[in-house]
mmCIF file of C-alpha atoms in Angstrom:
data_model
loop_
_atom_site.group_PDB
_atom_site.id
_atom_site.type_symbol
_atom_site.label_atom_id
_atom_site.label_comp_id
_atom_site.label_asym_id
_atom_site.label_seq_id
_atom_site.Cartn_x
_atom_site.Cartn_y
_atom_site.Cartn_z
ATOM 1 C CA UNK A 193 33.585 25.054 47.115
ATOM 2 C CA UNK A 194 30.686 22.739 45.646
ATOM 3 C CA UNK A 195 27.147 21.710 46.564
ATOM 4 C CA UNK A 196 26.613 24.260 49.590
ATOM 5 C CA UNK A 197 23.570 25.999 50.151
ATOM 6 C CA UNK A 198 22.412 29.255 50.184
ATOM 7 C CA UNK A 199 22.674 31.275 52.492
ATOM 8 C CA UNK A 200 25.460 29.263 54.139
ATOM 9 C CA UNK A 201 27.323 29.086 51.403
ATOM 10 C CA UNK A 202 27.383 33.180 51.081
ATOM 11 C CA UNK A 203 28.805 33.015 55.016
ATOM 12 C CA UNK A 204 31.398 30.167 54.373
ATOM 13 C CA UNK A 205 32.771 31.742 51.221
ATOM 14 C CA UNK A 206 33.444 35.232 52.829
ATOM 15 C CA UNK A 207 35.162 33.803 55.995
ATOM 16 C CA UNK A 208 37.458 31.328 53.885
ATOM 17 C CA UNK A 209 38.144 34.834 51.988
ATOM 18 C CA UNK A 210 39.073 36.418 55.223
ATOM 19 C CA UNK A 211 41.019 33.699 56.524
ATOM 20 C CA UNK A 212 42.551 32.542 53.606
ATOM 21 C CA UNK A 213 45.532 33.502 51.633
ATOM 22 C CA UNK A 214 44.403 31.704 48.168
ATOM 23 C CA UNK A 215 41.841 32.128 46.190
ATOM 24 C CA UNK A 216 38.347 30.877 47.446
ATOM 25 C CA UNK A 217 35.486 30.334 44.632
ATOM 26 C CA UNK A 218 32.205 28.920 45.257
ATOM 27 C CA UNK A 219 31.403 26.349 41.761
ATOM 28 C CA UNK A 220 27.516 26.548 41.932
ATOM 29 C CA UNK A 221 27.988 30.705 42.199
ATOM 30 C CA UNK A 222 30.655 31.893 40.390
ATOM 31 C CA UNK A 223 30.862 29.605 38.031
ATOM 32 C CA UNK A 224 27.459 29.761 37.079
ATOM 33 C CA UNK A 225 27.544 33.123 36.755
ATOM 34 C CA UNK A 226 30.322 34.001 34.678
ATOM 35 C CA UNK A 227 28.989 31.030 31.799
ATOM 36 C CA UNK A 228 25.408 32.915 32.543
ATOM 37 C CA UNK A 229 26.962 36.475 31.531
ATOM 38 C CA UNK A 230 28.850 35.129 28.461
ATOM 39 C CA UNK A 231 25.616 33.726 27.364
ATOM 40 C CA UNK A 232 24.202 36.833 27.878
ATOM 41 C CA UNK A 233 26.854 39.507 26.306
ATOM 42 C CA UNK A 234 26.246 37.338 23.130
ATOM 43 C CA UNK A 235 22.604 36.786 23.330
ATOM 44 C CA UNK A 236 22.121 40.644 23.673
ATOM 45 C CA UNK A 237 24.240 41.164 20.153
ATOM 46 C CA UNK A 238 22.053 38.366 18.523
ATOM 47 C CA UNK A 239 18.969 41.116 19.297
ATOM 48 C CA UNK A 240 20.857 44.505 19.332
ATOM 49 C CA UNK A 241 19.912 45.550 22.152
ATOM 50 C CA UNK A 242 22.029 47.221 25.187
ATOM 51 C CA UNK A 243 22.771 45.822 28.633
ATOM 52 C CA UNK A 244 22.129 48.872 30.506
ATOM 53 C CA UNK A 245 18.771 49.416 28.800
ATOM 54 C CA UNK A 246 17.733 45.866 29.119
ATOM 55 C CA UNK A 247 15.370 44.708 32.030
ATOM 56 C CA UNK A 248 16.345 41.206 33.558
ATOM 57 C CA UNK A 249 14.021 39.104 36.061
ATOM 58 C CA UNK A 250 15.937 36.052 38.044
ATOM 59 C CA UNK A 251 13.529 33.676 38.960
ATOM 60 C CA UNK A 252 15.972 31.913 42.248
ATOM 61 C CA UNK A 253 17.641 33.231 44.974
ATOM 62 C CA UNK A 254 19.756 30.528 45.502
ATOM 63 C CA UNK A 255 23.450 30.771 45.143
ATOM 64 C CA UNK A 256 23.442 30.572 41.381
ATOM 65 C CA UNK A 257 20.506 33.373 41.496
ATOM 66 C CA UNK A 258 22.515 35.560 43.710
ATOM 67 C CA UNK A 259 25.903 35.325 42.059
ATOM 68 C CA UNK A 260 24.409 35.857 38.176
ATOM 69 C CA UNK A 261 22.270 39.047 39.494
ATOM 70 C CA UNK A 262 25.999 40.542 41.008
ATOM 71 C CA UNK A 263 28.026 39.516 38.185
ATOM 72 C CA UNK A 264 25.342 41.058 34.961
ATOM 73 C CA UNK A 265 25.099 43.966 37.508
ATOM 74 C CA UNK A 266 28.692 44.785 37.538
ATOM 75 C CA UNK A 267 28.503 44.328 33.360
ATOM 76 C CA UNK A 268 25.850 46.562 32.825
ATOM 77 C CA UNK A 269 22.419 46.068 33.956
ATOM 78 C CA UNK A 270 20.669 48.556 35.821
ATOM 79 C CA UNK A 271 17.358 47.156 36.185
ATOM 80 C CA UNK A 272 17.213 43.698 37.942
ATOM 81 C CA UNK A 273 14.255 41.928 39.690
ATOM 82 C CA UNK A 274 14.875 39.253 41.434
ATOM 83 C CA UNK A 275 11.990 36.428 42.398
ATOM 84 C CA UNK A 276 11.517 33.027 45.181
ATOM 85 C CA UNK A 277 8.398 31.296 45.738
ATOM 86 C CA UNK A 278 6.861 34.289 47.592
ATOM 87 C CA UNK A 279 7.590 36.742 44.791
ATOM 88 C CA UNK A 280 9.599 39.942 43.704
ATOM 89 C CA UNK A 281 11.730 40.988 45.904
ATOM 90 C CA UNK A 282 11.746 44.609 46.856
ATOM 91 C CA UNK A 283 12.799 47.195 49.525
ATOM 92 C CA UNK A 284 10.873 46.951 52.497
ATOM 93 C CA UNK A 285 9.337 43.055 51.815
ATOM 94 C CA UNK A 286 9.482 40.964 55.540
ATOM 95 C CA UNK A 287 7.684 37.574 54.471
ATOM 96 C CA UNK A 288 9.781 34.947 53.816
ATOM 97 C CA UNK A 289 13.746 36.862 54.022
ATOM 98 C CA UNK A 290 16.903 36.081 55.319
ATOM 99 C CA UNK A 291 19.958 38.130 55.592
ATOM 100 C CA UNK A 292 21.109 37.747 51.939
ATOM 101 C CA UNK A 293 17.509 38.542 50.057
ATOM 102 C CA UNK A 294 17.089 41.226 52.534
ATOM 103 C CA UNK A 295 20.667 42.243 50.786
ATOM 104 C CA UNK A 296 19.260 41.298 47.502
ATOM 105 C CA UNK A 297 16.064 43.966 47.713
ATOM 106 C CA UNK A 298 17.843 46.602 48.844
ATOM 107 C CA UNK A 299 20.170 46.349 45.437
ATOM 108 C CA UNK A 300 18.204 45.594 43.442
ATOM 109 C CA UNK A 301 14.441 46.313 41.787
ATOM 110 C CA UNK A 302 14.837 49.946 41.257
ATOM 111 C CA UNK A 303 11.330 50.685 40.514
ATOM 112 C CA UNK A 304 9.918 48.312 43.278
ATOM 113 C CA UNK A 305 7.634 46.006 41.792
ATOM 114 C CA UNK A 306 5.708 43.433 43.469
ATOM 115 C CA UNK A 307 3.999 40.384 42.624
ATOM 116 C CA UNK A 308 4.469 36.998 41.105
ATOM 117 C CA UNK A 309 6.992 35.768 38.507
ATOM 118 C CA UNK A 310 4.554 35.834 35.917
ATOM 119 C CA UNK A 311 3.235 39.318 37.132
ATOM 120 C CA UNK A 312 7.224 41.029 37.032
ATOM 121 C CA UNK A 313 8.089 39.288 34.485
ATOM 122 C CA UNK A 314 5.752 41.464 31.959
ATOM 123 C CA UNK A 315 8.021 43.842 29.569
ATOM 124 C CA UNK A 316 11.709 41.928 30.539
ATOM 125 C CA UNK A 317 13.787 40.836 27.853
ATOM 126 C CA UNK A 318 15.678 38.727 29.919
ATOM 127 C CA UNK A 319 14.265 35.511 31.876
ATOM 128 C CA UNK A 320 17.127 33.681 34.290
ATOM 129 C CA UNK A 321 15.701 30.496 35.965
ATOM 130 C CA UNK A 322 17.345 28.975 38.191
ATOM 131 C CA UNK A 323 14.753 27.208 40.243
ATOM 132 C CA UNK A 324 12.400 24.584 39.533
ATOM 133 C CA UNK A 325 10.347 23.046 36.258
ATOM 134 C CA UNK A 326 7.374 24.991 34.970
ATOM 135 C CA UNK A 327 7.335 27.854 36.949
ATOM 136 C CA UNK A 328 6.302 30.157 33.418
ATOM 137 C CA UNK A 329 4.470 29.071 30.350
ATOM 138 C CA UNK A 330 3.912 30.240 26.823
ATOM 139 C CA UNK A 331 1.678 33.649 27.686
ATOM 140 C CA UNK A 332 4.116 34.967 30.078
ATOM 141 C CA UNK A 333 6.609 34.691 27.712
ATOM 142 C CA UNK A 334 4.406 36.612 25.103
ATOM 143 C CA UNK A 335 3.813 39.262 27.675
ATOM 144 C CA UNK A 336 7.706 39.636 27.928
ATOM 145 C CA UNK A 337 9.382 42.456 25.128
ATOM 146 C CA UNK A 338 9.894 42.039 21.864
ATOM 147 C CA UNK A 339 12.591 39.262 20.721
ATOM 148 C CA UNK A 340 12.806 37.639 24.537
ATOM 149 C CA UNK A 341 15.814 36.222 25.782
ATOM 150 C CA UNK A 342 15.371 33.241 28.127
ATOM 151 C CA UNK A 343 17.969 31.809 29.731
ATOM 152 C CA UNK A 344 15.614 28.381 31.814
ATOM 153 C CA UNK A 345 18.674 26.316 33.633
ATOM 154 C CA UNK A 346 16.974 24.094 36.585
ATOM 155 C CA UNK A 347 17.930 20.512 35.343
ATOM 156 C CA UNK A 348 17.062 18.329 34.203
ATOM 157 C CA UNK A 349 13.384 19.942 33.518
ATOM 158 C CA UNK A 350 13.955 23.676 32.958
ATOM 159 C CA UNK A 351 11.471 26.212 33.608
ATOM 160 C CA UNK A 352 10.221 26.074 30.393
ATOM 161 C CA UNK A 353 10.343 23.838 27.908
ATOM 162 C CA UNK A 354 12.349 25.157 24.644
ATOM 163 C CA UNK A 355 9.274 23.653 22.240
ATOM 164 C CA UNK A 356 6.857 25.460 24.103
ATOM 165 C CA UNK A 357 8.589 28.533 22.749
ATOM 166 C CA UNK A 358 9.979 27.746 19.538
ATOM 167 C CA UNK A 359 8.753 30.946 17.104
ATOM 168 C CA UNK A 360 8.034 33.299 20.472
ATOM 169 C CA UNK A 361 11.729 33.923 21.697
ATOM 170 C CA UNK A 362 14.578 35.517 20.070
ATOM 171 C CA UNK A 363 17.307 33.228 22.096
ATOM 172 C CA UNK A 364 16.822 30.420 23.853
ATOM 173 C CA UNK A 365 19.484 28.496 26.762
ATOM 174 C CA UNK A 366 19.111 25.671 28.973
ATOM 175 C CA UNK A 367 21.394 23.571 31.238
ATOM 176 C CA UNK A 368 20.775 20.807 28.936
ATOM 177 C CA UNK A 369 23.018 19.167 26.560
ATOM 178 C CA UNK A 370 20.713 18.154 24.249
ATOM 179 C CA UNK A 371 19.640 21.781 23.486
ATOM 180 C CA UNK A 372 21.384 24.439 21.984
ATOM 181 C CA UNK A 373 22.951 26.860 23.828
ATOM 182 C CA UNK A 374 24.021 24.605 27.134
ATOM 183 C CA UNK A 375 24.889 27.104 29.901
ATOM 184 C CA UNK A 376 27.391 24.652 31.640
ATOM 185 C CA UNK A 377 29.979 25.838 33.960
ATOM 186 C CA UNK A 378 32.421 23.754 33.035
ATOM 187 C CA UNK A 379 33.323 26.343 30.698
ATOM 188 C CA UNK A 380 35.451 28.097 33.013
ATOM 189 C CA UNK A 381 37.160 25.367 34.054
ATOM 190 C CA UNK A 382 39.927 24.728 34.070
ATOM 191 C CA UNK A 383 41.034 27.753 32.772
ATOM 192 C CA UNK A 384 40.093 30.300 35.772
ATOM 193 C CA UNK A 385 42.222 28.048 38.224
ATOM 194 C CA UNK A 386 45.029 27.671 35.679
ATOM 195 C CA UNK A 387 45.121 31.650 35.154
ATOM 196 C CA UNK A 388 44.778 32.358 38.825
ATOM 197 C CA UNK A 389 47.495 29.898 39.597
ATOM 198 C CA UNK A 390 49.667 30.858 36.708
ATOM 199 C CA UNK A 391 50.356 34.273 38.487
ATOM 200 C CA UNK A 392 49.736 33.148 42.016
ATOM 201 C CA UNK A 393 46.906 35.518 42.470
ATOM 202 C CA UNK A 394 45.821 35.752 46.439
ATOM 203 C CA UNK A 395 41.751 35.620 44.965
ATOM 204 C CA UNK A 396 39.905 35.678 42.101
ATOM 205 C CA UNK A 397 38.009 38.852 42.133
ATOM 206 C CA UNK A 398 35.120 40.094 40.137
ATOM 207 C CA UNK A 399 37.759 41.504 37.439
ATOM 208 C CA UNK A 400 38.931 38.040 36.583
ATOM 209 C CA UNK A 401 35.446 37.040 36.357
ATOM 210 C CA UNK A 402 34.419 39.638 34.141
ATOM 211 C CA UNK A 403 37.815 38.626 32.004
ATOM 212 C CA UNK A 404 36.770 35.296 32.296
ATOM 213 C CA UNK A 405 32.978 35.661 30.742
ATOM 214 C CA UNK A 406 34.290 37.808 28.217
ATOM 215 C CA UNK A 407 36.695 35.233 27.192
ATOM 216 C CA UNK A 408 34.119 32.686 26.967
ATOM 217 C CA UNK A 409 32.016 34.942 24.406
ATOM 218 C CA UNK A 410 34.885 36.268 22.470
ATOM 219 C CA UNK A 411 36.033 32.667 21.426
ATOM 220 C CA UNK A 412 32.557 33.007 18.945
ATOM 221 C CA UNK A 413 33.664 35.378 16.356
ATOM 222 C CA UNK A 414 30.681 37.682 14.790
ATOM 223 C CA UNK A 415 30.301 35.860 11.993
ATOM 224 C CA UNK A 416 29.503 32.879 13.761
ATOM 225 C CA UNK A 417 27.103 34.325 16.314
ATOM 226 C CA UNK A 418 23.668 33.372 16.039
ATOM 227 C CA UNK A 419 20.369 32.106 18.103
ATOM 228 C CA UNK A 420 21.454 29.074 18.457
ATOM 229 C CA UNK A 421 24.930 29.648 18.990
ATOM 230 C CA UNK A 422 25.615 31.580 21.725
ATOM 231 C CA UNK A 423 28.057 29.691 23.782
ATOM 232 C CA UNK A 424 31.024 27.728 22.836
ATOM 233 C CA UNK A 425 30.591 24.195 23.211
ATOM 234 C CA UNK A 426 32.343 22.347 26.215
ATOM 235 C CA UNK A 427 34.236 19.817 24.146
ATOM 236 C CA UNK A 428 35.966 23.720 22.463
ATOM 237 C CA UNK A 429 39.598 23.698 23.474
ATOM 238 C CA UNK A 430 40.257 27.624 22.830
ATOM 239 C CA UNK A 431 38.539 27.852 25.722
ATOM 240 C CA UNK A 432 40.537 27.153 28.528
ATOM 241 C CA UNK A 433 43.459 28.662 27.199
ATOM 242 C CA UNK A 434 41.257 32.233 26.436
ATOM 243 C CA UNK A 435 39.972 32.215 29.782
ATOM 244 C CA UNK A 436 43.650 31.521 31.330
ATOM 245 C CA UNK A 437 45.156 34.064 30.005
ATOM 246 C CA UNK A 438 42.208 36.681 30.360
ATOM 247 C CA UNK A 439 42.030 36.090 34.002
ATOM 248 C CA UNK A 440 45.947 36.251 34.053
ATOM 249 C CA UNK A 441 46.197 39.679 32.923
ATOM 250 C CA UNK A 442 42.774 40.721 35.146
ATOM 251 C CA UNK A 443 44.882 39.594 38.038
ATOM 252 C CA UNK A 444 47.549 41.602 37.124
ATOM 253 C CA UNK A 445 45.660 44.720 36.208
ATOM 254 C CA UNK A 446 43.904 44.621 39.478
ATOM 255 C CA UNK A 447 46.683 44.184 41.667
ATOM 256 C CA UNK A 448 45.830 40.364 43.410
ATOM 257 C CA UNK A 449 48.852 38.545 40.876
ATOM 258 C CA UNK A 450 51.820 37.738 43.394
ATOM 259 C CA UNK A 451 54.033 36.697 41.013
ATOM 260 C CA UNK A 452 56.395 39.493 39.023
ATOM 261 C CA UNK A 453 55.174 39.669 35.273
ATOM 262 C CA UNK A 454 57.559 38.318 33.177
ATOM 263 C CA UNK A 455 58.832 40.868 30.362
ATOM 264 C CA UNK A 456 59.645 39.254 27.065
ATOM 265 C CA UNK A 457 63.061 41.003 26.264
ATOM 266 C CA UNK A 458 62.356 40.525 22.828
ATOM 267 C CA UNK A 459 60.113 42.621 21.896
#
């Protein structure tokens, strides 16, 4: 699936699912969101810190916003706050909801703040945007916690500029090319398909998403890891053939591969 809105495209995906016998996956969410956790898993080494402990504010509820919130939750991260033009999202908010934020607060925002981007975003140490240009400056990034991570993906303006930083975050990402660190979904491509197909797997479920991400971060070895290497680049051929075979065995080990596993008698 490509280019369908949210919340539509949250409906349209789960009844292909239902009524479908091969795997369904929605580009501008999954996609998005497995690139988006790779990005993180390494950015979080870069600064030591742990992705249970860490606090994360999406500015989007889009299908990009939705999908990255579910996928870093089922990594790790505990607290999540979620933002759209009216503002944090939280159990019990009625302005401006449909039926997937109304899903949204109740999973999210465990101590229930309110307020604007700039007001939640105080003490995270991860910034997702995936909305519009500009929506942050300089001081609410110096509000955020020590050595920020800020991950600013609306294209081809982000929401904040990467010089407007420089010196005040510890990692830096955009959608851009022209940046370091492009968080481009491409990445999983086409090596999701090609694993999924390789063992004729009936979906691709968060397990071979997880597989996938972590593919996508393992092809930077330790050494290598730094701010302004986080992600491979796109032009990287390991990475198709990591992800492949890391979604392969996911499909296996969680029971969706519908083809026998082949046994090398060899060994």
């Amino acid at each position: 699936m490509e280019d369908i809105s949210a919340p539509r495209c949250f409906e349209i995906e789960d009844r292909l699912k239902a009524e479908l016998d091969i795997p369904v996956f929605h580009d501008d969410q999954h996609g998005t969101a497995v690139v988006v956790l790779a990005a993180l898993h390494n950015a979080l080494q870069v600064v030591g810190k742990k992705i249970d402990q860490v606090k994360v504010v999406v500015n989007g509820i889009g299908a990009a916003g939705v999908a990255c919130a579910k996928i870093v939750m089922s990594a790790g991260v505990k607290n999540l706050i979620g933002c759209d033009t009216t503002g944090a999202l939280y159990h019990g908010r009625t302005e401006n909801m449909n039926w997937i934020k109304h899903w949204f607060a109740e999973n999210t925002n465990p101590e229930k703040q309110r307020g604007t981007i700039r007001e939640v975003l105080q003490g995270a140490d991860v910034f997702f945007g995936l909305s519009v240009p500009k929506v942050i400056d300089l001081q609410d990034v110096q509000r955020m916690a020590s050595d920020p991570i800020i991950f600013a993906m609306a294209n081809p303006i982000p929401e904040i500029m990467p010089e407007l930083v420089a010196g005040h975050v510890a990692v830096m990402a955009t959608g851009r090319s022209d940046y370091p660190n492009q968080i481009n979904n491409v990445l999983c491509f086409p090596g999701i398909f090609r694993g999924a197909i390789n063992c004729r797997a009936s979906q691709i479920n968060e397990s071979m998403k997880l597989a996938a991400a972590q593919a996508i971060a393992g092809i930077i070895a330790p050494h290598e890891l730094h701010a302004d290497y986080i992600v491979p680049s796109v032009f990287d051929r390991r990475v198709s053939e990591a992800v492949a075979s890391a979604v392969e065995a996911a499909a296996y080990s969680s029971g969706v591969a519908r083809r026998q596993r082949l046994i090398d008698s060899s060994t």
